[in-house]
Short mmCIF file of N, CA and C in Angstrom, two decimals:
data_model
loop_
_atom_site.label_atom_id
_atom_site.label_comp_id
_atom_site.label_asym_id
_atom_site.label_seq_id
_atom_site.Cartn_x
_atom_site.Cartn_y
_atom_site.Cartn_z
N MET A 1 -12.92 56.05 -68.69
CA MET A 1 -13.45 54.76 -68.33
C MET A 1 -13.32 54.51 -66.83
N ARG A 2 -12.14 54.85 -66.27
CA ARG A 2 -11.95 54.67 -64.82
C ARG A 2 -12.94 55.50 -64.02
N LEU A 3 -13.18 56.70 -64.47
CA LEU A 3 -14.13 57.58 -63.78
C LEU A 3 -15.52 56.99 -63.79
N LEU A 4 -15.92 56.42 -64.90
CA LEU A 4 -17.23 55.76 -65.00
C LEU A 4 -17.32 54.57 -64.06
N LEU A 5 -16.25 53.78 -64.00
CA LEU A 5 -16.22 52.61 -63.11
C LEU A 5 -16.28 53.05 -61.64
N LEU A 6 -15.55 54.09 -61.27
CA LEU A 6 -15.58 54.59 -59.89
C LEU A 6 -16.96 55.15 -59.53
N LEU A 7 -17.59 55.85 -60.46
CA LEU A 7 -18.94 56.36 -60.21
C LEU A 7 -19.93 55.21 -60.03
N LEU A 8 -19.80 54.18 -60.86
CA LEU A 8 -20.69 53.02 -60.76
C LEU A 8 -20.50 52.30 -59.43
N LEU A 9 -19.28 52.08 -59.00
CA LEU A 9 -19.02 51.44 -57.70
C LEU A 9 -19.53 52.29 -56.55
N GLY A 10 -19.36 53.60 -56.64
CA GLY A 10 -19.88 54.50 -55.61
C GLY A 10 -21.39 54.46 -55.52
N PHE A 11 -22.04 54.40 -56.67
CA PHE A 11 -23.50 54.32 -56.71
C PHE A 11 -24.00 53.01 -56.11
N VAL A 12 -23.37 51.88 -56.44
CA VAL A 12 -23.77 50.57 -55.92
C VAL A 12 -23.59 50.53 -54.41
N SER A 13 -22.48 51.01 -53.90
CA SER A 13 -22.26 50.96 -52.45
C SER A 13 -23.21 51.90 -51.70
N ALA A 14 -23.59 53.00 -52.30
CA ALA A 14 -24.53 53.93 -51.66
C ALA A 14 -25.93 53.36 -51.59
N CYS A 15 -26.27 52.48 -52.51
CA CYS A 15 -27.62 51.91 -52.55
C CYS A 15 -27.79 50.72 -51.62
N GLN A 16 -26.70 50.19 -51.09
CA GLN A 16 -26.81 49.03 -50.21
C GLN A 16 -27.34 49.46 -48.85
N SER A 17 -28.15 48.57 -48.24
CA SER A 17 -28.76 48.84 -46.95
C SER A 17 -27.93 48.23 -45.83
N ASP A 18 -28.01 48.82 -44.64
CA ASP A 18 -27.34 48.25 -43.47
C ASP A 18 -28.12 47.08 -42.87
N LYS A 19 -29.38 46.93 -43.26
CA LYS A 19 -30.22 45.86 -42.74
C LYS A 19 -29.89 44.55 -43.43
N PRO A 20 -30.06 43.41 -42.71
CA PRO A 20 -29.84 42.12 -43.37
C PRO A 20 -30.83 41.95 -44.51
N ASN A 21 -30.38 41.34 -45.57
CA ASN A 21 -31.23 41.12 -46.74
C ASN A 21 -32.14 39.94 -46.47
N SER A 22 -33.41 40.21 -46.19
CA SER A 22 -34.37 39.16 -45.90
C SER A 22 -35.57 39.33 -46.80
N THR A 23 -35.77 38.37 -47.70
CA THR A 23 -36.91 38.45 -48.59
C THR A 23 -38.09 37.65 -48.04
N ALA A 24 -37.87 36.88 -47.00
CA ALA A 24 -38.94 36.07 -46.42
C ALA A 24 -39.83 36.93 -45.53
N ALA A 25 -41.13 36.86 -45.75
CA ALA A 25 -42.08 37.59 -44.93
C ALA A 25 -42.29 36.84 -43.62
N VAL A 26 -42.78 37.54 -42.61
CA VAL A 26 -43.11 36.93 -41.33
C VAL A 26 -44.28 35.98 -41.55
N ASN A 27 -44.13 34.73 -41.11
CA ASN A 27 -45.16 33.73 -41.31
C ASN A 27 -45.11 32.74 -40.13
N ALA A 28 -45.97 32.95 -39.16
CA ALA A 28 -45.97 32.13 -37.95
C ALA A 28 -46.26 30.66 -38.24
N SER A 29 -47.16 30.38 -39.17
CA SER A 29 -47.48 28.99 -39.50
C SER A 29 -46.28 28.25 -40.06
N ARG A 30 -45.41 28.96 -40.76
CA ARG A 30 -44.19 28.36 -41.30
C ARG A 30 -43.10 28.28 -40.24
N ASP A 31 -42.94 29.35 -39.45
CA ASP A 31 -41.83 29.45 -38.51
C ASP A 31 -41.99 28.63 -37.24
N LEU A 32 -43.22 28.43 -36.80
CA LEU A 32 -43.45 27.76 -35.51
C LEU A 32 -43.77 26.29 -35.73
N LEU A 33 -42.93 25.44 -35.19
CA LEU A 33 -43.05 23.99 -35.33
C LEU A 33 -43.60 23.41 -34.03
N ILE A 34 -44.68 22.64 -34.15
CA ILE A 34 -45.27 21.96 -32.98
C ILE A 34 -44.72 20.53 -32.95
N ASP A 35 -44.20 20.13 -31.81
CA ASP A 35 -43.74 18.75 -31.68
C ASP A 35 -43.91 18.26 -30.24
N ARG A 36 -43.54 17.02 -30.03
CA ARG A 36 -43.70 16.35 -28.73
C ARG A 36 -45.13 16.51 -28.21
N VAL A 37 -46.08 16.25 -29.08
CA VAL A 37 -47.51 16.40 -28.77
C VAL A 37 -47.97 15.20 -27.95
N PHE A 38 -48.64 15.50 -26.84
CA PHE A 38 -49.20 14.46 -25.98
C PHE A 38 -50.62 14.88 -25.61
N TRP A 39 -51.57 13.97 -25.79
CA TRP A 39 -52.96 14.21 -25.42
C TRP A 39 -53.47 13.01 -24.66
N GLN A 40 -54.30 13.27 -23.67
CA GLN A 40 -55.02 12.19 -22.98
C GLN A 40 -56.24 12.77 -22.30
N PRO A 41 -57.29 11.96 -22.18
CA PRO A 41 -58.42 12.40 -21.36
C PRO A 41 -58.01 12.26 -19.89
N GLU A 42 -58.37 13.23 -19.11
CA GLU A 42 -58.00 13.22 -17.69
C GLU A 42 -59.22 13.52 -16.84
N GLN A 43 -59.31 12.87 -15.72
CA GLN A 43 -60.45 13.06 -14.83
C GLN A 43 -60.35 14.41 -14.13
N ASN A 44 -61.38 15.23 -14.28
CA ASN A 44 -61.48 16.50 -13.58
C ASN A 44 -62.20 16.22 -12.25
N GLN A 45 -61.48 16.31 -11.17
CA GLN A 45 -62.01 15.94 -9.86
C GLN A 45 -63.16 16.84 -9.41
N SER A 46 -63.09 18.12 -9.74
CA SER A 46 -64.12 19.04 -9.26
C SER A 46 -65.45 18.87 -9.99
N GLN A 47 -65.40 18.47 -11.28
CA GLN A 47 -66.63 18.34 -12.06
C GLN A 47 -67.00 16.88 -12.35
N HIS A 48 -66.13 15.96 -11.95
CA HIS A 48 -66.36 14.52 -12.17
C HIS A 48 -66.60 14.20 -13.64
N THR A 49 -65.82 14.82 -14.51
CA THR A 49 -65.91 14.56 -15.95
C THR A 49 -64.50 14.37 -16.51
N GLN A 50 -64.42 13.82 -17.72
CA GLN A 50 -63.15 13.69 -18.43
C GLN A 50 -62.90 14.98 -19.22
N VAL A 51 -61.69 15.52 -19.13
CA VAL A 51 -61.32 16.71 -19.89
C VAL A 51 -60.14 16.38 -20.80
N ASN A 52 -59.98 17.17 -21.86
CA ASN A 52 -58.84 17.03 -22.77
C ASN A 52 -57.61 17.67 -22.13
N GLN A 53 -56.58 16.87 -21.92
CA GLN A 53 -55.33 17.35 -21.33
C GLN A 53 -54.24 17.29 -22.40
N HIS A 54 -53.56 18.42 -22.65
CA HIS A 54 -52.53 18.51 -23.69
C HIS A 54 -51.19 18.93 -23.11
N LYS A 55 -50.13 18.40 -23.74
CA LYS A 55 -48.75 18.84 -23.53
C LYS A 55 -48.11 18.88 -24.91
N PHE A 56 -47.29 19.91 -25.17
CA PHE A 56 -46.60 20.00 -26.46
C PHE A 56 -45.47 21.01 -26.36
N ALA A 57 -44.64 21.06 -27.40
CA ALA A 57 -43.55 22.02 -27.47
C ALA A 57 -43.71 22.83 -28.75
N ILE A 58 -43.23 24.07 -28.70
CA ILE A 58 -43.22 24.94 -29.88
C ILE A 58 -41.78 25.36 -30.11
N THR A 59 -41.30 25.13 -31.32
CA THR A 59 -39.95 25.55 -31.72
C THR A 59 -40.08 26.65 -32.75
N ASN A 60 -39.39 27.76 -32.51
CA ASN A 60 -39.36 28.86 -33.46
C ASN A 60 -38.15 28.67 -34.37
N THR A 61 -38.40 28.36 -35.63
CA THR A 61 -37.32 28.11 -36.58
C THR A 61 -36.82 29.37 -37.28
N SER A 62 -37.46 30.50 -37.01
CA SER A 62 -37.05 31.76 -37.64
C SER A 62 -35.69 32.20 -37.10
N LEU A 63 -34.89 32.78 -37.96
CA LEU A 63 -33.59 33.31 -37.56
C LEU A 63 -33.70 34.71 -36.96
N GLN A 64 -34.80 35.43 -37.27
CA GLN A 64 -34.89 36.83 -36.87
C GLN A 64 -36.14 37.22 -36.11
N THR A 65 -37.23 36.47 -36.25
CA THR A 65 -38.52 36.92 -35.72
C THR A 65 -38.91 36.14 -34.48
N GLY A 66 -39.24 36.87 -33.41
CA GLY A 66 -39.82 36.28 -32.22
C GLY A 66 -41.33 36.39 -32.30
N TYR A 67 -42.05 35.56 -31.54
CA TYR A 67 -43.51 35.56 -31.57
C TYR A 67 -44.07 35.55 -30.15
N HIS A 68 -45.30 36.05 -30.02
CA HIS A 68 -46.06 35.96 -28.78
C HIS A 68 -47.54 35.83 -29.13
N ARG A 69 -48.36 35.57 -28.13
CA ARG A 69 -49.81 35.34 -28.33
C ARG A 69 -50.05 34.36 -29.48
N ILE A 70 -49.53 33.16 -29.30
CA ILE A 70 -49.61 32.11 -30.32
C ILE A 70 -50.94 31.38 -30.17
N THR A 71 -51.76 31.45 -31.21
CA THR A 71 -53.07 30.79 -31.20
C THR A 71 -52.96 29.45 -31.90
N VAL A 72 -53.36 28.39 -31.19
CA VAL A 72 -53.32 27.04 -31.75
C VAL A 72 -54.72 26.44 -31.75
N ARG A 73 -54.89 25.45 -32.64
CA ARG A 73 -56.15 24.71 -32.69
C ARG A 73 -55.85 23.25 -32.41
N PHE A 74 -56.62 22.68 -31.48
CA PHE A 74 -56.57 21.24 -31.20
C PHE A 74 -57.70 20.59 -31.99
N ASP A 75 -57.38 19.56 -32.75
CA ASP A 75 -58.38 18.79 -33.47
C ASP A 75 -58.40 17.39 -32.88
N TYR A 76 -59.60 16.87 -32.68
CA TYR A 76 -59.79 15.57 -32.05
C TYR A 76 -60.37 14.58 -33.05
N TYR A 77 -59.84 13.34 -33.02
CA TYR A 77 -60.22 12.30 -33.99
C TYR A 77 -60.60 11.01 -33.29
N ASP A 78 -61.47 10.23 -33.96
CA ASP A 78 -61.86 8.93 -33.42
C ASP A 78 -60.86 7.86 -33.87
N GLN A 79 -61.16 6.60 -33.60
CA GLN A 79 -60.22 5.52 -33.92
C GLN A 79 -59.98 5.33 -35.41
N HIS A 80 -60.88 5.85 -36.24
CA HIS A 80 -60.73 5.76 -37.70
C HIS A 80 -60.23 7.07 -38.30
N TYR A 81 -59.74 7.97 -37.45
CA TYR A 81 -59.20 9.27 -37.84
C TYR A 81 -60.24 10.19 -38.48
N HIS A 82 -61.48 10.02 -38.07
CA HIS A 82 -62.53 10.96 -38.46
C HIS A 82 -62.55 12.10 -37.47
N TRP A 83 -62.63 13.32 -38.00
CA TRP A 83 -62.63 14.50 -37.14
C TRP A 83 -63.89 14.52 -36.28
N LEU A 84 -63.72 14.82 -35.00
CA LEU A 84 -64.84 14.89 -34.06
C LEU A 84 -65.14 16.31 -33.59
N ASP A 85 -64.08 17.04 -33.25
CA ASP A 85 -64.27 18.34 -32.62
C ASP A 85 -62.95 19.11 -32.67
N SER A 86 -63.01 20.38 -32.30
CA SER A 86 -61.79 21.17 -32.19
C SER A 86 -61.94 22.19 -31.06
N ALA A 87 -60.82 22.72 -30.64
CA ALA A 87 -60.79 23.75 -29.60
C ALA A 87 -59.66 24.71 -29.93
N ILE A 88 -59.84 25.97 -29.56
CA ILE A 88 -58.84 27.02 -29.81
C ILE A 88 -58.23 27.42 -28.46
N TYR A 89 -56.92 27.65 -28.47
CA TYR A 89 -56.21 28.04 -27.26
C TYR A 89 -55.12 29.05 -27.64
N THR A 90 -54.90 30.06 -26.81
CA THR A 90 -53.84 31.03 -27.04
C THR A 90 -52.75 30.86 -26.00
N VAL A 91 -51.53 30.63 -26.46
CA VAL A 91 -50.35 30.51 -25.60
C VAL A 91 -49.85 31.92 -25.34
N ASN A 92 -49.86 32.33 -24.08
CA ASN A 92 -49.46 33.69 -23.73
C ASN A 92 -48.01 33.77 -23.29
N GLN A 93 -47.14 33.06 -23.99
CA GLN A 93 -45.71 33.11 -23.74
C GLN A 93 -45.03 33.64 -25.00
N SER A 94 -43.88 34.27 -24.81
CA SER A 94 -43.08 34.71 -25.95
C SER A 94 -42.07 33.63 -26.30
N ILE A 95 -41.74 33.57 -27.59
CA ILE A 95 -40.71 32.64 -28.04
C ILE A 95 -39.75 33.41 -28.94
N GLU A 96 -38.50 33.39 -28.55
CA GLU A 96 -37.46 34.11 -29.28
C GLU A 96 -37.07 33.33 -30.55
N PRO A 97 -36.40 34.00 -31.50
CA PRO A 97 -35.92 33.28 -32.69
C PRO A 97 -34.97 32.15 -32.28
N ARG A 98 -35.07 31.04 -33.00
CA ARG A 98 -34.20 29.87 -32.80
C ARG A 98 -34.25 29.33 -31.37
N SER A 99 -35.45 29.28 -30.79
CA SER A 99 -35.60 28.74 -29.44
C SER A 99 -36.88 27.90 -29.37
N ALA A 100 -37.09 27.27 -28.23
CA ALA A 100 -38.27 26.43 -28.05
C ALA A 100 -38.86 26.68 -26.66
N ILE A 101 -40.16 26.46 -26.56
CA ILE A 101 -40.84 26.51 -25.27
C ILE A 101 -41.66 25.24 -25.11
N ARG A 102 -41.85 24.85 -23.87
CA ARG A 102 -42.65 23.67 -23.56
C ARG A 102 -43.94 24.10 -22.89
N ILE A 103 -45.04 23.56 -23.36
CA ILE A 103 -46.35 23.83 -22.78
C ILE A 103 -46.76 22.56 -22.05
N ASP A 104 -46.79 22.63 -20.71
CA ASP A 104 -46.96 21.41 -19.90
C ASP A 104 -48.39 21.02 -19.61
N SER A 105 -49.30 21.95 -19.57
CA SER A 105 -50.65 21.57 -19.16
C SER A 105 -51.68 22.53 -19.72
N VAL A 106 -52.44 22.02 -20.70
CA VAL A 106 -53.55 22.79 -21.27
C VAL A 106 -54.78 21.90 -21.22
N GLN A 107 -55.84 22.39 -20.60
CA GLN A 107 -57.11 21.67 -20.60
C GLN A 107 -58.08 22.44 -21.49
N THR A 108 -58.76 21.71 -22.38
CA THR A 108 -59.62 22.40 -23.35
C THR A 108 -61.08 21.99 -23.27
N GLY A 109 -61.52 21.51 -22.17
CA GLY A 109 -62.94 21.20 -22.04
C GLY A 109 -63.22 19.71 -21.99
N LYS A 110 -64.49 19.38 -21.97
CA LYS A 110 -64.94 18.01 -21.82
C LYS A 110 -64.47 17.14 -22.98
N ALA A 111 -63.92 15.98 -22.64
CA ALA A 111 -63.43 15.05 -23.65
C ALA A 111 -64.57 14.20 -24.20
N ASN A 112 -64.60 14.03 -25.51
CA ASN A 112 -65.55 13.14 -26.16
C ASN A 112 -65.06 11.70 -25.94
N PRO A 113 -65.90 10.81 -25.44
CA PRO A 113 -65.46 9.43 -25.18
C PRO A 113 -64.94 8.70 -26.42
N ALA A 114 -65.33 9.13 -27.62
CA ALA A 114 -64.88 8.49 -28.85
C ALA A 114 -63.50 8.96 -29.29
N THR A 115 -62.97 10.00 -28.68
CA THR A 115 -61.68 10.56 -29.09
C THR A 115 -60.55 9.58 -28.78
N ARG A 116 -59.70 9.38 -29.80
CA ARG A 116 -58.54 8.49 -29.64
C ARG A 116 -57.23 9.21 -29.90
N SER A 117 -57.28 10.38 -30.56
CA SER A 117 -56.06 11.14 -30.84
C SER A 117 -56.38 12.61 -31.03
N ALA A 118 -55.32 13.42 -30.96
CA ALA A 118 -55.47 14.86 -31.15
C ALA A 118 -54.24 15.42 -31.85
N THR A 119 -54.45 16.48 -32.60
CA THR A 119 -53.35 17.20 -33.25
C THR A 119 -53.36 18.65 -32.78
N VAL A 120 -52.22 19.33 -32.98
CA VAL A 120 -52.09 20.74 -32.62
C VAL A 120 -51.58 21.49 -33.85
N THR A 121 -52.24 22.58 -34.22
CA THR A 121 -51.89 23.36 -35.40
C THR A 121 -51.77 24.83 -35.03
N VAL A 122 -50.74 25.50 -35.48
CA VAL A 122 -50.60 26.95 -35.27
C VAL A 122 -51.53 27.66 -36.24
N LEU A 123 -52.40 28.52 -35.71
CA LEU A 123 -53.27 29.32 -36.54
C LEU A 123 -52.68 30.68 -36.85
N ARG A 124 -52.16 31.35 -35.81
CA ARG A 124 -51.56 32.68 -36.00
C ARG A 124 -50.76 33.02 -34.73
N ALA A 125 -49.93 34.05 -34.86
CA ALA A 125 -49.15 34.56 -33.74
C ALA A 125 -48.76 35.99 -34.08
N GLU A 126 -48.49 36.77 -33.06
CA GLU A 126 -48.04 38.14 -33.25
C GLU A 126 -46.52 38.15 -33.25
N SER A 127 -45.95 38.85 -34.22
CA SER A 127 -44.47 38.93 -34.29
C SER A 127 -44.00 40.03 -33.36
N GLU A 128 -42.78 39.88 -32.87
CA GLU A 128 -42.19 40.86 -31.96
C GLU A 128 -41.24 41.75 -32.71
#
């Protein structure tokens, strides 16, 4: 009986991996949190038009996965929260696990005069 128990314990310890046990798949939409979102129309002096000006932060909540080339979508809404338009932007910064980055100035084109608010959504990112 002891021999059987020792063989069983030896087999179990041999099958264990040195890697951390992680059953969660890489998922940028889940791991990357957008917050401190700020949008306003801003006067573009060179073209004499209003442009969409964005500021926001991205927090990586993953314990193990870093990301880069983060693609986000800006959605624009009127005063009744009806969707008006959207724009795609790629953040070319890396973000390490359990850290945050601040995006201070993104312009996404001509602002619609009816726009009253904007949201930012992570579409995809490449894992490191």
